Amino acid sequence: MSRATRNLLRALTDQFIRNPFRVLWVINIFVFEYLYARVYMYSCSWPVTGKSGKDIRIALIGDPQLTDAYSYRQNGLLLYLTQFYSDVFMKRNFKLLNYIYKPDYVLILGDIMDGGREWRDEQHPDYFDPELKRLKHIFLLPQVEDKMIYMAGNHDIGFGPQIIPQAYKRHQHHFGDPNFSLSIANHTFIALDTLSYSGENESPYFQKADKFLRDFVATDPATQPRILLTHIPLFRPDNSPCGPLRNKPLIRQGRGYQYQNLVVESLSEHILQSVKPVLVLSGDDHDDCVYTHTSKSLTVPEHSIATFSWLQGNIYPGFALLAVNSDVSGVRDESAHQIGKCSLPPQLLIYKWYIWFLVITLVGCFGMAVWNRGKRFTRDLVAESKKNDGDARRGVHKDNVGAVSLVLKVVGLGVLYFGEVLGAAIAVYAVLLTYDWL
């Protein structure tokens, strides 16, 4: 062991003996704000198709839903802090995802922003641009800027008969049309705007989705497997099993302001029979779910992808990794794709632990102060009392003064210990957050 290492260990030991909570907090911050995310990220891996061609790798991200003023009706400093801690979690994990896995494409399955549908240009003319800047800071790293694929979610453009024209147009301008198809590794990806398709027949947005689907079926040569992309999961009976990775209650049909949990049964059947996909990918639910649809002669698995944000009701956020291979043998070839699911750290539980450990630290710091000062001051008071036992009144007065002095010095030392802990923890925390944010 080198002299420098020995000196470092000696210094850490001395600091631990003097104030163990300072060292414990530094370790806590390092583990939970740096090491933990990397342990989670490295615990996943790309699935492998096992085919002779090259696997093309696609990272699947569900519902980042950037927290904003519409999320929790916050404002001022509280809103700023909520946005920052939401963003830095996604920024950290997206950087790690790209550094470790180097995907060929990144597909965001809708609900890009939380309040996108609420931003009317005439009411909030300056609101969208800062939100778009936030999004780019999180997701548009130089190495993936031309690999990003965006779908529309109900938080982006609205739902059904309540599609917001301005939001729809804005999404088209910045992220592309909500209905699109593209070919990757001899697989046809069909993104269908089931939000608009769930509206009234006379709606222009319904008609766009319907025309897109009919044109696709009429013109696609049907020579390669199809993967259907829908923000809203397709219909299944209430409380259908979702697989072992599910954290929340099972999916049930439900609807409300600008949302519906599932595409209705008749429309789901129509979509499946029209597209005839080998795989369905969806978002919206914020949790992992695997369900197999049986539609006439079709058996099609659907994977709903967990939210990428820790502020969307899922203790364990996540993402998925999809591998597709160009070595295919027809439109129903199910062997040329594989999907794997990955979890992200439970950031909410981490913050709760910080609060509990802060209380423990506060009690511990004052406990150390009592231990380190109490005995000495007790001895001093006893000695002073014996010295002045001839004057009872004077002795009582001195005892009282000594007791007050003891309390004040214990409090002062406890505050000093606690301040040392906070200073060390904040310094390490600031360095790691800055590293993640830049």
mmCIF file of N, CA and C in Angstrom, residues 93-175:
data_model
loop_
_atom_site.group_PDB
_atom_site.id
_atom_site.type_symbol
_atom_site.label_atom_id
_atom_site.label_comp_id
_atom_site.label_asym_id
_atom_site.label_seq_id
_atom_site.Cartn_x
_atom_site.Cartn_y
_atom_site.Cartn_z
ATOM 1 N N ASN A 93 -29.786 9.075 -16.195
ATOM 2 C CA ASN A 93 -30.010 7.723 -16.696
ATOM 3 C C ASN A 93 -29.970 7.653 -18.216
ATOM 4 N N PHE A 94 -30.372 8.733 -18.895
ATOM 5 C CA PHE A 94 -30.282 8.715 -20.352
ATOM 6 C C PHE A 94 -28.824 8.781 -20.805
ATOM 7 N N LYS A 95 -28.006 9.564 -20.108
ATOM 8 C CA LYS A 95 -26.570 9.589 -20.416
ATOM 9 C C LYS A 95 -25.957 8.201 -20.231
ATOM 10 N N LEU A 96 -26.302 7.552 -19.119
ATOM 11 C CA LEU A 96 -25.767 6.216 -18.869
ATOM 12 C C LEU A 96 -26.256 5.217 -19.906
ATOM 13 N N LEU A 97 -27.537 5.304 -20.254
ATOM 14 C CA LEU A 97 -28.098 4.400 -21.257
ATOM 15 C C LEU A 97 -27.312 4.490 -22.560
ATOM 16 N N ASN A 98 -27.039 5.708 -22.994
ATOM 17 C CA ASN A 98 -26.335 5.880 -24.265
ATOM 18 C C ASN A 98 -24.861 5.525 -24.155
ATOM 19 N N TYR A 99 -24.252 5.802 -23.012
ATOM 20 C CA TYR A 99 -22.838 5.472 -22.830
ATOM 21 C C TYR A 99 -22.629 3.958 -22.775
ATOM 22 N N ILE A 100 -23.525 3.254 -22.083
ATOM 23 C CA ILE A 100 -23.346 1.817 -21.881
ATOM 24 C C ILE A 100 -23.869 1.003 -23.062
ATOM 25 N N TYR A 101 -25.041 1.384 -23.585
ATOM 26 C CA TYR A 101 -25.713 0.527 -24.569
ATOM 27 C C TYR A 101 -25.589 1.008 -26.006
ATOM 28 N N LYS A 102 -25.310 2.287 -26.195
ATOM 29 C CA LYS A 102 -25.093 2.839 -27.542
ATOM 30 C C LYS A 102 -26.171 2.375 -28.538
ATOM 31 N N PRO A 103 -27.433 2.728 -28.299
ATOM 32 C CA PRO A 103 -28.510 2.267 -29.185
ATOM 33 C C PRO A 103 -28.395 2.871 -30.580
ATOM 34 N N ASP A 104 -28.889 2.135 -31.559
ATOM 35 C CA ASP A 104 -28.946 2.658 -32.925
ATOM 36 C C ASP A 104 -30.086 3.660 -33.081
ATOM 37 N N TYR A 105 -31.165 3.450 -32.319
ATOM 38 C CA TYR A 105 -32.304 4.366 -32.320
ATOM 39 C C TYR A 105 -32.837 4.480 -30.895
ATOM 40 N N VAL A 106 -33.512 5.597 -30.636
ATOM 41 C CA VAL A 106 -34.220 5.789 -29.368
ATOM 42 C C VAL A 106 -35.658 6.155 -29.706
ATOM 43 N N LEU A 107 -36.600 5.364 -29.228
ATOM 44 C CA LEU A 107 -38.019 5.585 -29.504
ATOM 45 C C LEU A 107 -38.722 6.006 -28.220
ATOM 46 N N ILE A 108 -39.298 7.216 -28.225
ATOM 47 C CA ILE A 108 -40.089 7.702 -27.094
ATOM 48 C C ILE A 108 -41.561 7.475 -27.421
ATOM 49 N N LEU A 109 -42.241 6.715 -26.564
ATOM 50 C CA LEU A 109 -43.581 6.217 -26.867
ATOM 51 C C LEU A 109 -44.696 7.171 -26.425
ATOM 52 N N GLY A 110 -44.467 8.473 -26.529
ATOM 53 C CA GLY A 110 -45.523 9.438 -26.255
ATOM 54 C C GLY A 110 -45.476 10.016 -24.857
ATOM 55 N N ASP A 111 -46.378 10.989 -24.611
ATOM 56 C CA ASP A 111 -46.375 11.768 -23.372
ATOM 57 C C ASP A 111 -44.974 12.320 -23.114
ATOM 58 N N ILE A 112 -44.519 13.079 -24.084
ATOM 59 C CA ILE A 112 -43.191 13.675 -23.998
ATOM 60 C C ILE A 112 -43.158 14.710 -22.887
ATOM 61 N N MET A 113 -44.213 15.522 -22.826
ATOM 62 C CA MET A 113 -44.326 16.559 -21.810
ATOM 63 C C MET A 113 -45.648 16.386 -21.073
ATOM 64 N N ASP A 114 -45.710 16.852 -19.849
ATOM 65 C CA ASP A 114 -46.911 16.646 -19.053
ATOM 66 C C ASP A 114 -48.039 17.593 -19.457
ATOM 67 N N GLY A 115 -47.721 18.864 -19.642
ATOM 68 C CA GLY A 115 -48.765 19.847 -19.902
ATOM 69 C C GLY A 115 -48.834 20.334 -21.326
ATOM 70 N N GLY A 116 -48.265 19.580 -22.268
ATOM 71 C CA GLY A 116 -48.210 20.049 -23.651
ATOM 72 C C GLY A 116 -49.561 20.408 -24.234
ATOM 73 N N ARG A 117 -50.579 19.615 -23.923
ATOM 74 C CA ARG A 117 -51.909 19.871 -24.482
ATOM 75 C C ARG A 117 -52.549 21.114 -23.880
ATOM 76 N N GLU A 118 -52.037 21.578 -22.731
ATOM 77 C CA GLU A 118 -52.642 22.719 -22.048
ATOM 78 C C GLU A 118 -52.077 24.053 -22.513
ATOM 79 N N TRP A 119 -50.997 24.026 -23.248
ATOM 80 C CA TRP A 119 -50.334 25.282 -23.596
ATOM 81 C C TRP A 119 -50.954 25.873 -24.844
ATOM 82 N N ARG A 120 -51.913 26.746 -24.663
ATOM 83 C CA ARG A 120 -52.508 27.474 -25.781
ATOM 84 C C ARG A 120 -51.581 28.624 -26.135
ATOM 85 N N ASP A 121 -51.237 28.738 -27.401
ATOM 86 C CA ASP A 121 -50.249 29.737 -27.809
ATOM 87 C C ASP A 121 -50.670 31.151 -27.455
ATOM 88 N N GLU A 122 -51.984 31.443 -27.541
ATOM 89 C CA GLU A 122 -52.426 32.797 -27.252
ATOM 90 C C GLU A 122 -52.387 33.092 -25.752
ATOM 91 N N GLN A 123 -52.461 32.044 -24.912
ATOM 92 C CA GLN A 123 -52.421 32.232 -23.467
ATOM 93 C C GLN A 123 -51.008 32.085 -22.908
ATOM 94 N N HIS A 124 -50.221 31.214 -23.520
ATOM 95 C CA HIS A 124 -48.862 30.945 -23.029
ATOM 96 C C HIS A 124 -47.883 31.018 -24.197
ATOM 97 N N PRO A 125 -47.713 32.193 -24.782
ATOM 98 C CA PRO A 125 -46.882 32.280 -25.995
ATOM 99 C C PRO A 125 -45.418 31.938 -25.764
ATOM 100 N N ASP A 126 -44.955 32.075 -24.533
ATOM 101 C CA ASP A 126 -43.532 31.859 -24.261
ATOM 102 C C ASP A 126 -43.276 30.586 -23.450
ATOM 103 N N TYR A 127 -44.272 29.721 -23.328
ATOM 104 C CA TYR A 127 -44.114 28.572 -22.445
ATOM 105 C C TYR A 127 -43.470 27.379 -23.138
ATOM 106 N N PHE A 128 -43.811 27.129 -24.385
ATOM 107 C CA PHE A 128 -43.360 25.896 -25.027
ATOM 108 C C PHE A 128 -41.857 25.878 -25.273
ATOM 109 N N ASP A 129 -41.295 26.990 -25.719
ATOM 110 C CA ASP A 129 -39.870 27.002 -26.072
ATOM 111 C C ASP A 129 -38.968 26.617 -24.901
ATOM 112 N N PRO A 130 -39.187 27.166 -23.690
ATOM 113 C CA PRO A 130 -38.358 26.706 -22.561
ATOM 114 C C PRO A 130 -38.542 25.218 -22.251
ATOM 115 N N GLU A 131 -39.775 24.713 -22.423
ATOM 116 C CA GLU A 131 -40.001 23.285 -22.179
ATOM 117 C C GLU A 131 -39.289 22.429 -23.225
ATOM 118 N N LEU A 132 -39.296 22.892 -24.460
ATOM 119 C CA LEU A 132 -38.574 22.179 -25.516
ATOM 120 C C LEU A 132 -37.075 22.196 -25.238
ATOM 121 N N LYS A 133 -36.592 23.296 -24.717
ATOM 122 C CA LYS A 133 -35.171 23.391 -24.357
ATOM 123 C C LYS A 133 -34.838 22.395 -23.248
ATOM 124 N N ARG A 134 -35.731 22.263 -22.259
ATOM 125 C CA ARG A 134 -35.543 21.264 -21.201
ATOM 126 C C ARG A 134 -35.454 19.861 -21.796
ATOM 127 N N LEU A 135 -36.372 19.567 -22.692
ATOM 128 C CA LEU A 135 -36.406 18.241 -23.311
ATOM 129 C C LEU A 135 -35.103 17.946 -24.047
ATOM 130 N N LYS A 136 -34.639 18.917 -24.815
ATOM 131 C CA LYS A 136 -33.406 18.714 -25.571
ATOM 132 C C LYS A 136 -32.208 18.553 -24.643
ATOM 133 N N HIS A 137 -32.207 19.275 -23.545
ATOM 134 C CA HIS A 137 -31.097 19.144 -22.602
ATOM 135 C C HIS A 137 -31.041 17.726 -22.032
ATOM 136 N N ILE A 138 -32.200 17.125 -21.820
ATOM 137 C CA ILE A 138 -32.243 15.779 -21.240
ATOM 138 C C ILE A 138 -31.927 14.706 -22.275
ATOM 139 N N PHE A 139 -32.561 14.796 -23.444
ATOM 140 C CA PHE A 139 -32.550 13.672 -24.379
ATOM 141 C C PHE A 139 -31.721 13.872 -25.645
ATOM 142 N N LEU A 140 -31.451 15.100 -26.037
ATOM 143 C CA LEU A 140 -30.760 15.276 -27.317
ATOM 144 C C LEU A 140 -29.255 15.372 -27.121
ATOM 145 N N LEU A 141 -28.651 14.254 -26.768
ATOM 146 C CA LEU A 141 -27.200 14.188 -26.717
ATOM 147 C C LEU A 141 -26.661 14.162 -28.148
ATOM 148 N N PRO A 142 -25.467 14.698 -28.369
ATOM 149 C CA PRO A 142 -24.934 14.768 -29.742
ATOM 150 C C PRO A 142 -24.920 13.430 -30.462
ATOM 151 N N GLN A 143 -24.625 12.350 -29.731
ATOM 152 C CA GLN A 143 -24.490 11.047 -30.385
ATOM 153 C C GLN A 143 -25.830 10.417 -30.759
ATOM 154 N N VAL A 144 -26.956 10.962 -30.282
ATOM 155 C CA VAL A 144 -28.255 10.349 -30.596
ATOM 156 C C VAL A 144 -29.235 11.328 -31.236
ATOM 157 N N GLU A 145 -28.793 12.547 -31.514
ATOM 158 C CA GLU A 145 -29.731 13.568 -31.986
ATOM 159 C C GLU A 145 -30.462 13.142 -33.251
ATOM 160 N N ASP A 146 -29.774 12.458 -34.148
ATOM 161 C CA ASP A 146 -30.410 12.032 -35.397
ATOM 162 C C ASP A 146 -31.006 10.629 -35.296
ATOM 163 N N LYS A 147 -31.051 10.072 -34.087
ATOM 164 C CA LYS A 147 -31.588 8.725 -33.892
ATOM 165 C C LYS A 147 -32.911 8.725 -33.134
ATOM 166 N N MET A 148 -33.392 9.903 -32.745
ATOM 167 C CA MET A 148 -34.580 9.992 -31.913
ATOM 168 C C MET A 148 -35.851 9.851 -32.746
ATOM 169 N N ILE A 149 -36.786 9.054 -32.244
ATOM 170 C CA ILE A 149 -38.097 8.866 -32.869
ATOM 171 C C ILE A 149 -39.146 9.172 -31.801
ATOM 172 N N TYR A 150 -40.076 10.064 -32.135
ATOM 173 C CA TYR A 150 -41.063 10.509 -31.151
ATOM 174 C C TYR A 150 -42.474 10.105 -31.561
ATOM 175 N N MET A 151 -43.241 9.622 -30.602
ATOM 176 C CA MET A 151 -44.671 9.407 -30.784
ATOM 177 C C MET A 151 -45.440 10.456 -29.980
ATOM 178 N N ALA A 152 -46.689 10.668 -30.344
ATOM 179 C CA ALA A 152 -47.547 11.602 -29.613
ATOM 180 C C ALA A 152 -48.293 10.864 -28.508
ATOM 181 N N GLY A 153 -48.459 11.545 -27.363
ATOM 182 C CA GLY A 153 -49.262 11.014 -26.268
ATOM 183 C C GLY A 153 -50.423 11.940 -25.965
ATOM 184 N N ASN A 154 -51.346 11.474 -25.155
ATOM 185 C CA ASN A 154 -52.503 12.309 -24.833
ATOM 186 C C ASN A 154 -52.112 13.560 -24.057
ATOM 187 N N HIS A 155 -50.999 13.531 -23.339
ATOM 188 C CA HIS A 155 -50.527 14.742 -22.665
ATOM 189 C C HIS A 155 -49.878 15.714 -23.650
ATOM 190 N N ASP A 156 -49.597 15.249 -24.850
ATOM 191 C CA ASP A 156 -48.994 16.108 -25.875
ATOM 192 C C ASP A 156 -50.042 16.773 -26.759
ATOM 193 N N ILE A 157 -51.062 16.014 -27.172
ATOM 194 C CA ILE A 157 -52.017 16.560 -28.152
ATOM 195 C C ILE A 157 -53.471 16.441 -27.714
ATOM 196 N N GLY A 158 -53.752 15.758 -26.600
ATOM 197 C CA GLY A 158 -55.130 15.536 -26.197
ATOM 198 C C GLY A 158 -55.596 14.143 -26.574
ATOM 199 N N PHE A 159 -56.899 13.906 -26.382
ATOM 200 C CA PHE A 159 -57.426 12.563 -26.631
ATOM 201 C C PHE A 159 -58.816 12.619 -27.250
ATOM 202 N N GLY A 160 -59.057 11.711 -28.213
ATOM 203 C CA GLY A 160 -60.382 11.491 -28.770
ATOM 204 C C GLY A 160 -61.020 12.747 -29.329
ATOM 205 N N PRO A 161 -62.227 13.059 -28.879
ATOM 206 C CA PRO A 161 -62.917 14.253 -29.390
ATOM 207 C C PRO A 161 -62.320 15.550 -28.869
ATOM 208 N N GLN A 162 -61.340 15.458 -27.967
ATOM 209 C CA GLN A 162 -60.745 16.651 -27.363
ATOM 210 C C GLN A 162 -59.313 16.894 -27.832
ATOM 211 N N ILE A 163 -58.963 16.408 -29.012
ATOM 212 C CA ILE A 163 -57.652 16.723 -29.584
ATOM 213 C C ILE A 163 -57.526 18.242 -29.707
ATOM 214 N N ILE A 164 -56.379 18.773 -29.278
ATOM 215 C CA ILE A 164 -56.145 20.219 -29.304
ATOM 216 C C ILE A 164 -55.455 20.579 -30.621
ATOM 217 N N PRO A 165 -56.115 21.336 -31.513
ATOM 218 C CA PRO A 165 -55.516 21.631 -32.824
ATOM 219 C C PRO A 165 -54.127 22.255 -32.734
ATOM 220 N N GLN A 166 -53.948 23.236 -31.844
ATOM 221 C CA GLN A 166 -52.641 23.888 -31.725
ATOM 222 C C GLN A 166 -51.579 22.902 -31.260
ATOM 223 N N ALA A 167 -51.930 22.067 -30.285
ATOM 224 C CA ALA A 167 -50.966 21.093 -29.772
ATOM 225 C C ALA A 167 -50.620 20.055 -30.839
ATOM 226 N N TYR A 168 -51.615 19.629 -31.604
ATOM 227 C CA TYR A 168 -51.396 18.664 -32.689
ATOM 228 C C TYR A 168 -50.441 19.246 -33.723
ATOM 229 N N LYS A 169 -50.708 20.492 -34.123
ATOM 230 C CA LYS A 169 -49.864 21.149 -35.126
ATOM 231 C C LYS A 169 -48.448 21.355 -34.599
ATOM 232 N N ARG A 170 -48.343 21.734 -33.339
ATOM 233 C CA ARG A 170 -47.032 21.960 -32.735
ATOM 234 C C ARG A 170 -46.236 20.658 -32.675
ATOM 235 N N HIS A 171 -46.914 19.556 -32.331
ATOM 236 C CA HIS A 171 -46.227 18.263 -32.296
ATOM 237 C C HIS A 171 -45.734 17.886 -33.690
ATOM 238 N N GLN A 172 -46.563 18.102 -34.695
ATOM 239 C CA GLN A 172 -46.144 17.824 -36.074
ATOM 240 C C GLN A 172 -44.889 18.604 -36.430
ATOM 241 N N HIS A 173 -44.865 19.870 -36.042
ATOM 242 C CA HIS A 173 -43.747 20.739 -36.419
ATOM 243 C C HIS A 173 -42.445 20.312 -35.740
ATOM 244 N N HIS A 174 -42.510 19.982 -34.462
ATOM 245 C CA HIS A 174 -41.281 19.726 -33.706
ATOM 246 C C HIS A 174 -40.882 18.249 -33.673
ATOM 247 N N PHE A 175 -41.850 17.342 -33.751
ATOM 248 C CA PHE A 175 -41.543 15.926 -33.555
ATOM 249 C C PHE A 175 -41.972 15.032 -34.713
#
